[in-house]
XYZ file of C-alpha atoms in Angstrom:
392
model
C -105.167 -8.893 -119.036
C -105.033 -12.469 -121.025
C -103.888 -13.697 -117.722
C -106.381 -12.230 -115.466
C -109.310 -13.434 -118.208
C -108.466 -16.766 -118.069
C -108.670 -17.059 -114.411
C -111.694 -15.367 -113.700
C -113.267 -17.261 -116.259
C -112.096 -20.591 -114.597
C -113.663 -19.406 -111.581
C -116.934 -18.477 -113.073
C -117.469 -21.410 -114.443
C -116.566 -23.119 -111.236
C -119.122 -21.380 -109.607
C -116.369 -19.879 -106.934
C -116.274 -15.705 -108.493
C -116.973 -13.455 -105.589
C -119.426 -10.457 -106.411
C -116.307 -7.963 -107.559
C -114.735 -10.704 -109.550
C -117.732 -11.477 -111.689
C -118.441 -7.995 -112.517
C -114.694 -7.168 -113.277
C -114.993 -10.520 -115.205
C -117.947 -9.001 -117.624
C -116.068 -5.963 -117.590
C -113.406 -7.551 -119.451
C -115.720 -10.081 -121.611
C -116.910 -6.327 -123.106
C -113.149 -5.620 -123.925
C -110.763 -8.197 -124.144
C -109.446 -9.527 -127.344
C -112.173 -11.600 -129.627
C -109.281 -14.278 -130.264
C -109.001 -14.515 -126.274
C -112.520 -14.920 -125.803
C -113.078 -17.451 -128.657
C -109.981 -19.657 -127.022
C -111.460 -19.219 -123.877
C -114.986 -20.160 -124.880
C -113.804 -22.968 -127.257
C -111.467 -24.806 -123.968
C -115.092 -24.847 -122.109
C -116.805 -26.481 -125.065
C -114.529 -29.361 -125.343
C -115.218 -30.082 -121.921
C -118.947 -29.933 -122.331
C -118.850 -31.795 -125.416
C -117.280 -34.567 -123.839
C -120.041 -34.937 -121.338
C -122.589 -34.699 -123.540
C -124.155 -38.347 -125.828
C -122.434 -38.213 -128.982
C -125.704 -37.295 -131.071
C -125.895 -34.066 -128.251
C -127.745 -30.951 -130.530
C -125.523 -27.790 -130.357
C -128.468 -25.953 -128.492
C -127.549 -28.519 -125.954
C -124.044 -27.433 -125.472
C -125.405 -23.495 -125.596
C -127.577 -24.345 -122.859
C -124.780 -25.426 -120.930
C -122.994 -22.358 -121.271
C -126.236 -20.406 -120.518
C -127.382 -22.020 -117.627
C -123.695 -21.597 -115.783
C -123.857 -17.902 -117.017
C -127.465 -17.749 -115.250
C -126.767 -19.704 -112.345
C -123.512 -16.939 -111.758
C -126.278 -13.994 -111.989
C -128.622 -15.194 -109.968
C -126.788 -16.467 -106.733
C -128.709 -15.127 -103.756
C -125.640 -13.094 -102.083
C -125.959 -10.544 -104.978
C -128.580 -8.879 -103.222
C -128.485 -5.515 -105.366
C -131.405 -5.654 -107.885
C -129.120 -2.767 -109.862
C -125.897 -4.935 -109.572
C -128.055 -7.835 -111.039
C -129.656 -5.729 -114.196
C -126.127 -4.539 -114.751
C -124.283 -8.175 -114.467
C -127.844 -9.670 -116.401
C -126.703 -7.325 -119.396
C -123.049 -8.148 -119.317
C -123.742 -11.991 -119.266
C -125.648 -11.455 -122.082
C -121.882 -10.894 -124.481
C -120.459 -13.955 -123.050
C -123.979 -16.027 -124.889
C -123.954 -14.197 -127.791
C -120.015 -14.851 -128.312
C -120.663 -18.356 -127.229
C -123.443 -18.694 -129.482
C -121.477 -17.007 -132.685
C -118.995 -19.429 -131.686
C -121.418 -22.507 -131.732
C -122.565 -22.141 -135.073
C -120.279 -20.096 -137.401
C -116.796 -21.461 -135.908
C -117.472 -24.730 -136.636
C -120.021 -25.086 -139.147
C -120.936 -28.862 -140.506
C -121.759 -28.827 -143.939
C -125.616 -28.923 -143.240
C -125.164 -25.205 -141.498
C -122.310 -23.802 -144.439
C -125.382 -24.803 -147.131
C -127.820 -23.087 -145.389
C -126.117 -19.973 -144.310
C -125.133 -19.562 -148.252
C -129.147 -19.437 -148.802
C -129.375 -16.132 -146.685
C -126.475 -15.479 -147.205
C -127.589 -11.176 -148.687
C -125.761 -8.501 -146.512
C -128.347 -6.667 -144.804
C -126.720 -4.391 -142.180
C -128.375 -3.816 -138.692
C -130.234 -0.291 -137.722
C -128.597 2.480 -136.350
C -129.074 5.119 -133.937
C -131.148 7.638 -135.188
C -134.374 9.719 -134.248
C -136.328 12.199 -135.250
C -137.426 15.430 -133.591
C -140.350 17.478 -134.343
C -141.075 20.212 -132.097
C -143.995 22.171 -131.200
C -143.824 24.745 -134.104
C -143.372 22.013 -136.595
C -139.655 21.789 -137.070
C -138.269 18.295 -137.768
C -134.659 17.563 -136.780
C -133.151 14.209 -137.505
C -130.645 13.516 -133.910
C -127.705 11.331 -134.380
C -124.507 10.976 -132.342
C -123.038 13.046 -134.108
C -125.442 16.459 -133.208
C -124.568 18.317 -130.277
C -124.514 21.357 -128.463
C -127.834 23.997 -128.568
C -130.571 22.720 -131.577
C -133.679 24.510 -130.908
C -135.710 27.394 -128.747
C -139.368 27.109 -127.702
C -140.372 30.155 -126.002
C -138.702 30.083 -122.528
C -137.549 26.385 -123.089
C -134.180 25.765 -125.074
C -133.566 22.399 -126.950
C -130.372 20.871 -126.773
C -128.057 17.659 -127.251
C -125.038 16.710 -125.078
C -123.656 13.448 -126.562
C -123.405 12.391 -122.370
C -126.411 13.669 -121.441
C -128.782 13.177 -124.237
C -131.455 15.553 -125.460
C -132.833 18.002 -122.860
C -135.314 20.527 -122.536
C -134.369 23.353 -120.019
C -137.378 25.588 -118.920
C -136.954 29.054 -117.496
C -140.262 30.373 -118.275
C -143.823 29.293 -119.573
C -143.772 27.308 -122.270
C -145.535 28.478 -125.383
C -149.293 27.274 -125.566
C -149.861 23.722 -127.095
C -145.953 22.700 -126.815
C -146.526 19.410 -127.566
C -143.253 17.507 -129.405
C -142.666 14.024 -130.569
C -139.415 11.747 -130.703
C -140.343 9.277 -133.195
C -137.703 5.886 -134.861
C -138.192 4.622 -137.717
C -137.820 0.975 -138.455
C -133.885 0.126 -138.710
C -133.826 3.327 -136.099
C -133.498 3.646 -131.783
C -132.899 6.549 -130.257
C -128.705 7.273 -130.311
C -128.933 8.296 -126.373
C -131.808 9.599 -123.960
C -134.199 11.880 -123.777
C -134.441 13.988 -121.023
C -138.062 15.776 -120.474
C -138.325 19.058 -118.138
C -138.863 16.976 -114.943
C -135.674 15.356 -115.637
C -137.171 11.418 -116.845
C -135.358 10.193 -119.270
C -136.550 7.922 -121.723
C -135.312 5.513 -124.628
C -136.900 4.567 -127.628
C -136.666 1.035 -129.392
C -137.137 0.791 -133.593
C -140.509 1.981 -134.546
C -141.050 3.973 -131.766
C -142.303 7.338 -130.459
C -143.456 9.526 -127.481
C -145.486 13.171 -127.573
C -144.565 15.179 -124.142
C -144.664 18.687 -123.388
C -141.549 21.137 -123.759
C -143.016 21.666 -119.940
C -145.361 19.988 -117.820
C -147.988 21.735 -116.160
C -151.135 21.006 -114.052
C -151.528 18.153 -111.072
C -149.585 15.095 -113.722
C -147.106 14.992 -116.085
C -148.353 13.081 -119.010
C -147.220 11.356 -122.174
C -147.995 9.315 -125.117
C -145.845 6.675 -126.495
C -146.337 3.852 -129.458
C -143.842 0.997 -129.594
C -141.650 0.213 -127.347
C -139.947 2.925 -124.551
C -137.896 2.277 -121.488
C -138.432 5.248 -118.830
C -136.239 6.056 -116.111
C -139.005 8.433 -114.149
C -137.896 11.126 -111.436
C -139.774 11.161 -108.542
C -142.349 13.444 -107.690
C -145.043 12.153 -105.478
C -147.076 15.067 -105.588
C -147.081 15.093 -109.829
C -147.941 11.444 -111.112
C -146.050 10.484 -113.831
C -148.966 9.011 -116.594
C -148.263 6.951 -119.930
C -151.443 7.027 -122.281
C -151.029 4.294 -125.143
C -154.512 3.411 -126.942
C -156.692 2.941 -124.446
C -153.955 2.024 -121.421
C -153.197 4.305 -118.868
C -149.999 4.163 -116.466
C -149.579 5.437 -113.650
C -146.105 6.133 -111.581
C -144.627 8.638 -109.132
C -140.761 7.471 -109.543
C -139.555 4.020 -111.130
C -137.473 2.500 -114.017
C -139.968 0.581 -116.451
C -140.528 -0.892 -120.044
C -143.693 -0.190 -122.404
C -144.112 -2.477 -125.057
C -146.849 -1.220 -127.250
C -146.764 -1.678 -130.627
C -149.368 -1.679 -132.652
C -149.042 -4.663 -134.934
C -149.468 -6.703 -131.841
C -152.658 -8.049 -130.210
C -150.817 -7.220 -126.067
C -149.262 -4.178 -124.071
C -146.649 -5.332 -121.876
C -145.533 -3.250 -119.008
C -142.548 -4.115 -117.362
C -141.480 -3.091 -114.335
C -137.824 -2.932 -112.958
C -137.656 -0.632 -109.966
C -140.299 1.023 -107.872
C -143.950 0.649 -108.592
C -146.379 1.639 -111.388
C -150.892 1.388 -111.699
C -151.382 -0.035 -115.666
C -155.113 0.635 -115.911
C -157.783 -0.618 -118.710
C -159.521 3.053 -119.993
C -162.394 1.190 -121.031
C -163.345 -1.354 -117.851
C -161.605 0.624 -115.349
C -159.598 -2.478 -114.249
C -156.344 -2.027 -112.542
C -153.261 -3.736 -111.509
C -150.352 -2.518 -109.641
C -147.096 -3.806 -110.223
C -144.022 -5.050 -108.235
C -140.648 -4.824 -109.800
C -139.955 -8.152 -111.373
C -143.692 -8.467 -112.589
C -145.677 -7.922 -116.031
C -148.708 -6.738 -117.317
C -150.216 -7.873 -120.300
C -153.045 -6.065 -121.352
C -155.010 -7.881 -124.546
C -156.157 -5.123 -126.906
C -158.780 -7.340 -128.267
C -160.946 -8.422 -125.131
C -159.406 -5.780 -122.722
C -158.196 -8.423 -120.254
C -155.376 -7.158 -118.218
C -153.068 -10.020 -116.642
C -149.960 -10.137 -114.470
C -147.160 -12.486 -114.404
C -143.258 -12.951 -113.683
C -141.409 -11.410 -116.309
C -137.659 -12.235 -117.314
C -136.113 -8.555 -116.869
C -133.080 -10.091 -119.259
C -135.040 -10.820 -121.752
C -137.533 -7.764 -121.939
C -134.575 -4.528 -121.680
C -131.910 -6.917 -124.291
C -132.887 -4.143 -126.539
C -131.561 -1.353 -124.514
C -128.402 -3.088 -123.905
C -127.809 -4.288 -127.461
C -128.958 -7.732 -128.138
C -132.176 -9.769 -129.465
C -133.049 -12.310 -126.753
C -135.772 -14.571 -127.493
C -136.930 -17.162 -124.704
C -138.793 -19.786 -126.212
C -140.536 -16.908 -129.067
C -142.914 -17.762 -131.963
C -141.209 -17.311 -135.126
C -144.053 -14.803 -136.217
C -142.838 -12.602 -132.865
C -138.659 -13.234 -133.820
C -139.564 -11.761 -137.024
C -141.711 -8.900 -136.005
C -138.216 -7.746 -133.990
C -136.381 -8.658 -137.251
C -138.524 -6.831 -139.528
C -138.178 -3.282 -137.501
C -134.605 -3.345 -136.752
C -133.524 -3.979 -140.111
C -136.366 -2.455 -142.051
C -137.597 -5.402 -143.801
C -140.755 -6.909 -144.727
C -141.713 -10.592 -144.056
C -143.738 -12.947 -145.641
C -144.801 -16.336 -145.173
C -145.109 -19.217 -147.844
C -145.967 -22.772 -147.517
C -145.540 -22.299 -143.590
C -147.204 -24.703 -141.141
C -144.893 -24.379 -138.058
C -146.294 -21.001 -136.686
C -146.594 -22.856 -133.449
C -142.760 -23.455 -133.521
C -140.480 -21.859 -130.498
C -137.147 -20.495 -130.439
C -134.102 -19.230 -128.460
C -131.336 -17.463 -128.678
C -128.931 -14.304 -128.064
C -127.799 -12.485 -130.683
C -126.130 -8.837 -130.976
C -128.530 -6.319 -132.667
C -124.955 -5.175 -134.259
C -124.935 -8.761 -136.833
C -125.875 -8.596 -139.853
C -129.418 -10.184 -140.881
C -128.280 -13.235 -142.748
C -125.923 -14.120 -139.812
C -128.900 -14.146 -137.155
C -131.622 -15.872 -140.041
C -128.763 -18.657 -140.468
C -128.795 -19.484 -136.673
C -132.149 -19.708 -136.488
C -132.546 -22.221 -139.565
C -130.127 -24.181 -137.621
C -132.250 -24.495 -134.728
C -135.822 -25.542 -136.083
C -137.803 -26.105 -139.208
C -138.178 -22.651 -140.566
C -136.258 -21.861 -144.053
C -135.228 -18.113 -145.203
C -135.014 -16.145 -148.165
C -133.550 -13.062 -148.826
C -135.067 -10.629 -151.984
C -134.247 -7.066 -151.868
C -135.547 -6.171 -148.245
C -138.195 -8.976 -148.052
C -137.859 -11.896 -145.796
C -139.590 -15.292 -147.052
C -140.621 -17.773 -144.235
C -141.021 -20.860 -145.886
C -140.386 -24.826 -144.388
């Protein structure tokens, strides 16, 4: 396996892997050895290094690494827009392992000081939700639950650790079936949901959707809060509609992201496959997406705008990692504060206006990620009980 590593890697970062060879190459980044990768990673480093001006920053030599991972991904020949999600995620362990590498393999003294002044253990989230179901009953879902849970009526309730949570109809409903699948902060949903037409949906920390145990009428709606990634079944006679505050999407069939929480000013709608309406309840204005696009809709004026979105960067979440693209430190910390279920506050902080970047697994602990980022800019951390001081 060592073998075979090595020389796909070689490859890759000669820009000569063939389609099959750089997705069995991220196949084995996701289980190969640590000590093989860290060897392998630390060989290309040298090399960069020795290109780069002595003074080079390590974001410099990151960027290096990121930009031949990106360049691999985005070669025109892979033509499928699923291959590309799939490799897109994949890529995504060989920056983070670079990037752990960078910083906590070779620390200088300045980084081994500051990683001592975060240096608190707070563990990452886990994967947990909560159920309540139309007659009230609340049932916490972990990996561990499976098998039958529940009965509404007609409609049984139950959790296949493959398959995910699934409601199975063979009658009407009872009246007013309306359930919720809410996360809490340090929470995302430990696999799928599966509604009655057969979507399934994921929820991020923080999260929830209401939906029907069955859908009935002309369209099959929903609520959600935070942020939800839908995989929607096709039915072009039953419009598929998300309602978040005063939002409204609209799709027959398509894989998507809703980011809707509601300690921030924007909805963004993502869109990865097929096509969806996002439409302003208030104005009446409209957009329709194409996959690779995003709305944002501002909950403050009610303008709705459009724009490229990096697909990478908006489902990291789903796939395990924090990926932040040139992010305010106010937005980083938002995502901090609701995977690990801390609160943040600011003192003697002028450089709000500050951007940063970075990969990081949503597995590391909190002091680990904080550390990297004090490495890269201005902003200092503390660490008291489950508060998170933002100071320069």
């Amino acid at each position: 396996m060592e073998e075979n590593l090595t020389l796909l890697y070689q490859r890759f970062l000669n820009n000569d892997c063939t389609d099959e060879e750089l997705s069995l190459l991220f196949h084995l980044f996701e289980t190969a050895d640590e000590d093989i990768l860290k060897r392998l990673i630390e060989d290309e480093l040298s090399t960069i290094e020795a290109e780069l001006p002595a003074n080079a920053q390590e974001t410099e030599r990151l960027n290096a690494v990121r930009l031949r991972v990106k360049t691999q991904i985005g070669r025109g020949r892979i033509s499928s827009r699923t291959l590309i999600y799939s490799l897109s995620a994949a890529a995504a362990i060989i920056v983070a392992l670079t990037f752990t590498f960078l910083f906590w393999q070779r620390p200088g003294k300045e980084q081994a000081v500051q990683k001592e002044q975060v240096a608190a253990v707070i563990k990452p989230g886990g994967f947990q939700a909560t159920l309540t179901l139309a007659n009230g009953k609340k049932i916490v879902l972990n990996r561990s639950v499976k098998g039958f849970i529940a009965s509404l009526g007609h409609t049984t309730v139950s959790v296949s650790p493959s398959n995910g949570v699934s409601y199975t109809s063979v009658g009407k409903s009872i009246a007013n079936s309306s359930n919720t699948l809410a996360t809490g902060r340090g929470e995302q949903s430990p696999y799928p949901l599966i509604l009655a037409d057969g979507s399934k949906v994921w929820l991020n920390a923080a999260s929830s959707i209401t939906f029907p145990s069955q859908f009935t009428g002309n369209d099959r709606v929903v609520t959600v809060k935070g942020e939800v990634y839908f995989e929607v079944a096709h039915n072009v006679s039953r419009p598929f509609k998300i309602l978040s505050g005063k939002q409204e999407i609209t799709v027959l069939g398509t894989h998507f992201n809703v980011k809707a929480y509601d300690d921030e000013n924007c909805i963004n709608t993502t869109l990865l496959q097929g096509s969806v309406k996002v439409k302003d309840l208030s104005s009446g204005a409209s957009n329709l997406l194409v996959p690779g696009q995003q709305s944002r809709f501002n909950k403050t004026n009610g303008e709705l705008a459009v724009a490229k979105a990096n697909l990478e960067e908006v489902i990291a979440w789903k796939n395990g990692f924090f990926m932040f693209n040139d992010q305010k430190i106010t937005s980083v910390m938002k995502s901090m504060s609701r995977w690990y279920d801390v609160d943040i506050e600011y003192q003697n902080f002028s450089d709000g206006n500050e951007k940063f970047g970075g990969t990081f697994s949503r597995s590391s602990n909190l002091g680990d990620i904080l550390s990297s980022l004090q490495s890269l800019g201005n902003a200092r951390f503390k660490i008291i009980n489950r508060k998170i001081i933002v100071c320069n």
